[in-house]
Short mmCIF file of C-alpha atoms in Angstrom, two decimals:
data_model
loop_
_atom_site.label_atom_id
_atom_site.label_comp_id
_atom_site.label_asym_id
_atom_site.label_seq_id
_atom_site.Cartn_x
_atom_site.Cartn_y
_atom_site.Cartn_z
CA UNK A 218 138.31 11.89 124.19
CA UNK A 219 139.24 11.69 120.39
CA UNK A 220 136.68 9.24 118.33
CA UNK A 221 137.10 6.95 115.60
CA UNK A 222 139.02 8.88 112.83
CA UNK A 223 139.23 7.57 109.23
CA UNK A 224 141.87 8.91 106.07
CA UNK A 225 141.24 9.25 103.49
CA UNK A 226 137.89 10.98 103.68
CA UNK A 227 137.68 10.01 99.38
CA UNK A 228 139.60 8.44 96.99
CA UNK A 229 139.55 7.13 93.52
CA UNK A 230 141.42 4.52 92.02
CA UNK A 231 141.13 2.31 88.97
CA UNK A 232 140.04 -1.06 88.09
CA UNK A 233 142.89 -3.47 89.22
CA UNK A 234 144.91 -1.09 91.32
CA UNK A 235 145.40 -1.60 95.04
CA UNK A 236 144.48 1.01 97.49
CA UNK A 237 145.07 1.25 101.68
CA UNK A 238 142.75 3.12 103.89
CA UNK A 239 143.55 3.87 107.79
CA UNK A 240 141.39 4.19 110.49
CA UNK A 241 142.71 5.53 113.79
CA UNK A 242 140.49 3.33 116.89
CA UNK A 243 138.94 5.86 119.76
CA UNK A 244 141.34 6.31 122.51
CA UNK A 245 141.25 3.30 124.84
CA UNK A 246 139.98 1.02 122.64
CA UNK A 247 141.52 -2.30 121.40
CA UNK A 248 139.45 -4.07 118.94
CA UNK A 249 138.71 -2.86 115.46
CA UNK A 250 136.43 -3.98 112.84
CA UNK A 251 136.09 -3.24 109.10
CA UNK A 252 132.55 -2.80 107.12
CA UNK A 253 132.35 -2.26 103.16
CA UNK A 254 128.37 -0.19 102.81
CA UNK A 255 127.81 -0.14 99.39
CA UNK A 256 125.27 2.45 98.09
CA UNK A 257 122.01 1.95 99.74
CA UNK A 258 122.85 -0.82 101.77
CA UNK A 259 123.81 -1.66 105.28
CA UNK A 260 127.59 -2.30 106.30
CA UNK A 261 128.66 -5.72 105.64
CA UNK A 262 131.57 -6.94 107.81
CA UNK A 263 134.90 -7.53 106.87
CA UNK A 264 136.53 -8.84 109.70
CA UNK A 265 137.86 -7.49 113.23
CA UNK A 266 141.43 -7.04 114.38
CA UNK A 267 142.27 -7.86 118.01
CA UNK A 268 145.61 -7.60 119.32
CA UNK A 269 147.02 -7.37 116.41
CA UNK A 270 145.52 -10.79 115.01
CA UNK A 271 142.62 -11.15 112.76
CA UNK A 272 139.95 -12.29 114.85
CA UNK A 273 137.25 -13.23 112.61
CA UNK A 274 136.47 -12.56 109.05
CA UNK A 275 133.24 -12.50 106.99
CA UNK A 276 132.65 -13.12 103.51
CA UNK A 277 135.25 -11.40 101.53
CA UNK A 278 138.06 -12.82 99.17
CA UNK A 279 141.68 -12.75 100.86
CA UNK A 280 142.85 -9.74 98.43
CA UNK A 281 140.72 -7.59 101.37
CA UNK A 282 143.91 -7.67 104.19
CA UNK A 283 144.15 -5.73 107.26
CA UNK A 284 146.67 -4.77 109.74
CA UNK A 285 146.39 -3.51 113.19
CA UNK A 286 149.56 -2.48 114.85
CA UNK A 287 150.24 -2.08 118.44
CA UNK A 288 148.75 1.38 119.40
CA UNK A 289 145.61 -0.36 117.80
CA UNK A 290 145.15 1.85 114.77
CA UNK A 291 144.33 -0.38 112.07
CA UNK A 292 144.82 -0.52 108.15
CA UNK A 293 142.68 -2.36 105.74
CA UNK A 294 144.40 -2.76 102.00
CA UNK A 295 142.71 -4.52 99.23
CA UNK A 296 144.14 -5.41 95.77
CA UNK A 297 143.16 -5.91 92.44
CA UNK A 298 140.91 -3.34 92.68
CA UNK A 299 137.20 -4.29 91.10
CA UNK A 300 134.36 -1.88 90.20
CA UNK A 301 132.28 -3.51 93.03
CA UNK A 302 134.71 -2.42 95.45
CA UNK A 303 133.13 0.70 94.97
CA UNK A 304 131.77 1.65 98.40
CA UNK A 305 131.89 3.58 101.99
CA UNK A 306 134.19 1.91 104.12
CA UNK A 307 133.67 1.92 107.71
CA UNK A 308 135.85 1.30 110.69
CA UNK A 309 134.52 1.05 113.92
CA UNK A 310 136.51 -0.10 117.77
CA UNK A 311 135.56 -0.94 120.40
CA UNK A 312 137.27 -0.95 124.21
CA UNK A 313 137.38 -4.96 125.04
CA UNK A 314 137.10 -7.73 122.68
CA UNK A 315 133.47 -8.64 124.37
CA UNK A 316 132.10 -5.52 123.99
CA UNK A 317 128.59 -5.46 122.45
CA UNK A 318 129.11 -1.52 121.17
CA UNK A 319 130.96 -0.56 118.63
CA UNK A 320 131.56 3.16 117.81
CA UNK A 321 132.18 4.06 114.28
CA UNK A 322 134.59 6.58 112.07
CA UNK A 323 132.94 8.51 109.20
CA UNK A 324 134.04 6.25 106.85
CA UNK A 325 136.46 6.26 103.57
CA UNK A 326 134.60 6.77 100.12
CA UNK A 327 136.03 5.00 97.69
CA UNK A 328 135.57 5.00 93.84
CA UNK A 329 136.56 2.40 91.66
CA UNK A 330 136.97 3.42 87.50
CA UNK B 268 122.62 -17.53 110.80
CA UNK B 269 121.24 -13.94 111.98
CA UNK B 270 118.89 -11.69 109.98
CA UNK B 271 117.33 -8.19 109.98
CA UNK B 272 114.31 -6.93 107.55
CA UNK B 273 113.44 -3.05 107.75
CA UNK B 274 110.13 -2.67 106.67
CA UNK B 275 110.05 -0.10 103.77
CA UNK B 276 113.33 1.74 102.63
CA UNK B 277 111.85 4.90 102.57
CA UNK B 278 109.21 6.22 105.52
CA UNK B 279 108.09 9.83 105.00
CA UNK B 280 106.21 11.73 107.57
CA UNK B 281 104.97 15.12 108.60
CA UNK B 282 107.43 17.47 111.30
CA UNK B 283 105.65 16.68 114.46
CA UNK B 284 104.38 13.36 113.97
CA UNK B 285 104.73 10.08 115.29
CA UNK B 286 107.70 8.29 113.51
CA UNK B 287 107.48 4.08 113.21
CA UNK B 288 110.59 2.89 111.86
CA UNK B 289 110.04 -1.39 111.93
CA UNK B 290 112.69 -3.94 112.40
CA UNK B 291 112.24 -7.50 112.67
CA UNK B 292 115.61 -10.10 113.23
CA UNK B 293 115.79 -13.81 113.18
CA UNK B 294 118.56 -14.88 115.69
CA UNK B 295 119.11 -18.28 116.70
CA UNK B 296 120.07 -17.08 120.56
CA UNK B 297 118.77 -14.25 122.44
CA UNK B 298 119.87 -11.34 120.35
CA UNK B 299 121.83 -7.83 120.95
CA UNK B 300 119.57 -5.62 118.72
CA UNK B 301 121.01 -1.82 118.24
CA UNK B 302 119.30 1.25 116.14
CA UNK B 303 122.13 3.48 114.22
CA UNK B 304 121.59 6.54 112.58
CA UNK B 305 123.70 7.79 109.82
CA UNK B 306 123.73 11.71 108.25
CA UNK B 307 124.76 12.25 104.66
CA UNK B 308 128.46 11.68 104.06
CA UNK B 309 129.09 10.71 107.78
CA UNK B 310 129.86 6.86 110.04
CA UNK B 311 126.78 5.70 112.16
CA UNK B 312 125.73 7.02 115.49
CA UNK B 313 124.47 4.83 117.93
CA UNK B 314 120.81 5.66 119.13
CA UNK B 315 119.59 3.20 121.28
CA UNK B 316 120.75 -0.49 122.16
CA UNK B 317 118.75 -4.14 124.05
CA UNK B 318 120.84 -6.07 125.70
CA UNK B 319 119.37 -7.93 128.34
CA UNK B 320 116.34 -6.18 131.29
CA UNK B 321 113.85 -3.81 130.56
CA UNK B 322 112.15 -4.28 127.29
CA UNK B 323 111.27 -0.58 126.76
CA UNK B 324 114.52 1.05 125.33
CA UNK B 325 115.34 4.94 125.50
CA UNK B 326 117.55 6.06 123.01
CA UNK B 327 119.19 9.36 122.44
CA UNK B 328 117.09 12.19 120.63
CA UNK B 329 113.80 11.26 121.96
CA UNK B 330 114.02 7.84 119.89
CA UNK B 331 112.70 4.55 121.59
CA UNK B 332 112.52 1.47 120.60
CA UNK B 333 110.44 -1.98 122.27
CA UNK B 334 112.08 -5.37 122.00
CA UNK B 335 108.90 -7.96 121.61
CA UNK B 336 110.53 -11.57 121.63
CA UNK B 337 106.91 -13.61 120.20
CA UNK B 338 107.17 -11.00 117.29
CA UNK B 339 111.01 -10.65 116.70
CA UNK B 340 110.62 -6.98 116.13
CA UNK B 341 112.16 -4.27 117.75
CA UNK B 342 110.88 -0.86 115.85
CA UNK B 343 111.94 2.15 116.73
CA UNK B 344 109.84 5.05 117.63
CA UNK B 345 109.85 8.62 118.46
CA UNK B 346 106.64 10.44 119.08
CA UNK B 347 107.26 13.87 117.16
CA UNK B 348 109.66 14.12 114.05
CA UNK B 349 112.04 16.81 113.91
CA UNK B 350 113.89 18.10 111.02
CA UNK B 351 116.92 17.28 112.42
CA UNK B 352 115.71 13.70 112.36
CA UNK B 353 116.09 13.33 108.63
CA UNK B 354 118.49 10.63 108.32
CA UNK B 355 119.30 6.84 107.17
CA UNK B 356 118.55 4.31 110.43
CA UNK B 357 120.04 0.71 110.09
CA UNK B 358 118.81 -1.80 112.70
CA UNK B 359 121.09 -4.32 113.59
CA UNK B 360 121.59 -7.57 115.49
CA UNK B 361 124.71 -9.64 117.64
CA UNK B 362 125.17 -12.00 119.50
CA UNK B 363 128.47 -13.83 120.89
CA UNK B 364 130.30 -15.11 117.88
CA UNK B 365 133.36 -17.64 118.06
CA UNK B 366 136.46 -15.53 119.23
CA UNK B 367 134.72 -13.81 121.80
CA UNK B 368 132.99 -10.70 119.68
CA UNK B 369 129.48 -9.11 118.85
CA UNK B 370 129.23 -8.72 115.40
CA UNK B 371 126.57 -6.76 114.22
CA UNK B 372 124.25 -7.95 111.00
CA UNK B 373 122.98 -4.67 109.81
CA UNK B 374 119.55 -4.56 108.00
CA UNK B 375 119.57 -2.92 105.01
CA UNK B 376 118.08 0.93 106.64
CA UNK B 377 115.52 3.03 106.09
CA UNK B 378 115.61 6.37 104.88
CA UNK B 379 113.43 9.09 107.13
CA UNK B 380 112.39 11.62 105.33
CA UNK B 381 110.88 14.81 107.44
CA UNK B 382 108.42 17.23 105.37
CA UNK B 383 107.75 20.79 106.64
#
């Protein structure tokens, strides 16, 4: 069974460019979620994707934007790139919406100049 | 809203002894509470989850963790340190949120630190 897999592993970008990352859910599973961990912090959620629909958001601005497309691999773009976008982002999916566990890719590092 | 406090960002102790990692949430419905582990430069690792039953949790790796309602803790323990166990732990709560999904609130970890 193939897990969570996340590209890039790093990138770098500059201060007002716009950047995609892909995540890639574990085999079976249809729900994904999206979690920005800045440095020595916990992951903060962005939102989840569930059939193809955002399905709940938290408290980001609306240039974070995600896809999920029907063989439930997921993209999450953000714009206007700011130096506090700076961060490990983390995808994780799950295998039903109502699913209390969540199993998590290795994450996208991404540095913002 | 849901919380989670780790006591002390960084907990240091001797290969071979007991390791006390503490967690305490604030939940306004029975909670979900999980322990994570994450390794330098990777995604977190499930160790150990409470859903509903038995109080005492095992986790993976000899970790274990007690869920104690009148206290709102649920620490994680593991009675010798290993090495291997040198790692960042997050603890985290859910419960049912609108849309039908558990969405963890992560604390903000605590950094295990194993000394030869």
């Amino acid at each position: 069974e193939t897990g969570v897999t996340q590209s890039p592993t790093h990138l770098i970008k500059t201060r007002g460019q716009q950047v995609t990352l892909r995540c890639s859910s574990q085999s079976g599973h249809n729900t994904v979620s999206w979690y920005q961990q800045a440095l020595g912090q916990g992951p903060q959620f962005i939102f989840q994707y569930y059939r193809e629909e955002e399905n709940g958001r938290g408290n980001f601005p609306p240039r974070f934007s995600g896809l999920q497309f029907p063989n439930y691999s997921s993209e999450l773009n953000v714009n206007a790139l700011e130096l506090d976008d700076s961060a490990l982002y983390l995808c994780a999916s799950s295998r039903l919406l109502g699913d209390n566990e969540q199993f998590f890719g290795p994450g996208t590092r991404l540095t913002v100049l | 809203a849901q919380s989670v406090t780790q006591l002390g960002s960084h907990v240091s102790v001797s290969e071979g002894a007991l390791v006390l990692l503490r967690c305490n949430y604030s939940s306004s419905v029975p909670p979900y509470l999980f322990w994570y582990v994450q390794y330098p430069n990777q995604g977190l690792q499930l160790l150990l989850k409470y859903t509903t039953g038995a109080t005492l949790v095992k986790g993976i790796n000899g970790f274990e963790a007690e869920f104690k309602k009148s206290e709102t803790s649920f620490h994680l323990t593991k009675p010798s340190a290993h090495m291997s166990d040198a790692a960042e732990y997050f603890c985290a709560v859910s419960d049912l949120k609108q849309g039908g999904s558990y969405i963890p609130t992560f604390g903000r970890g605590t950094s295990l630190i194993v000394h030869p």
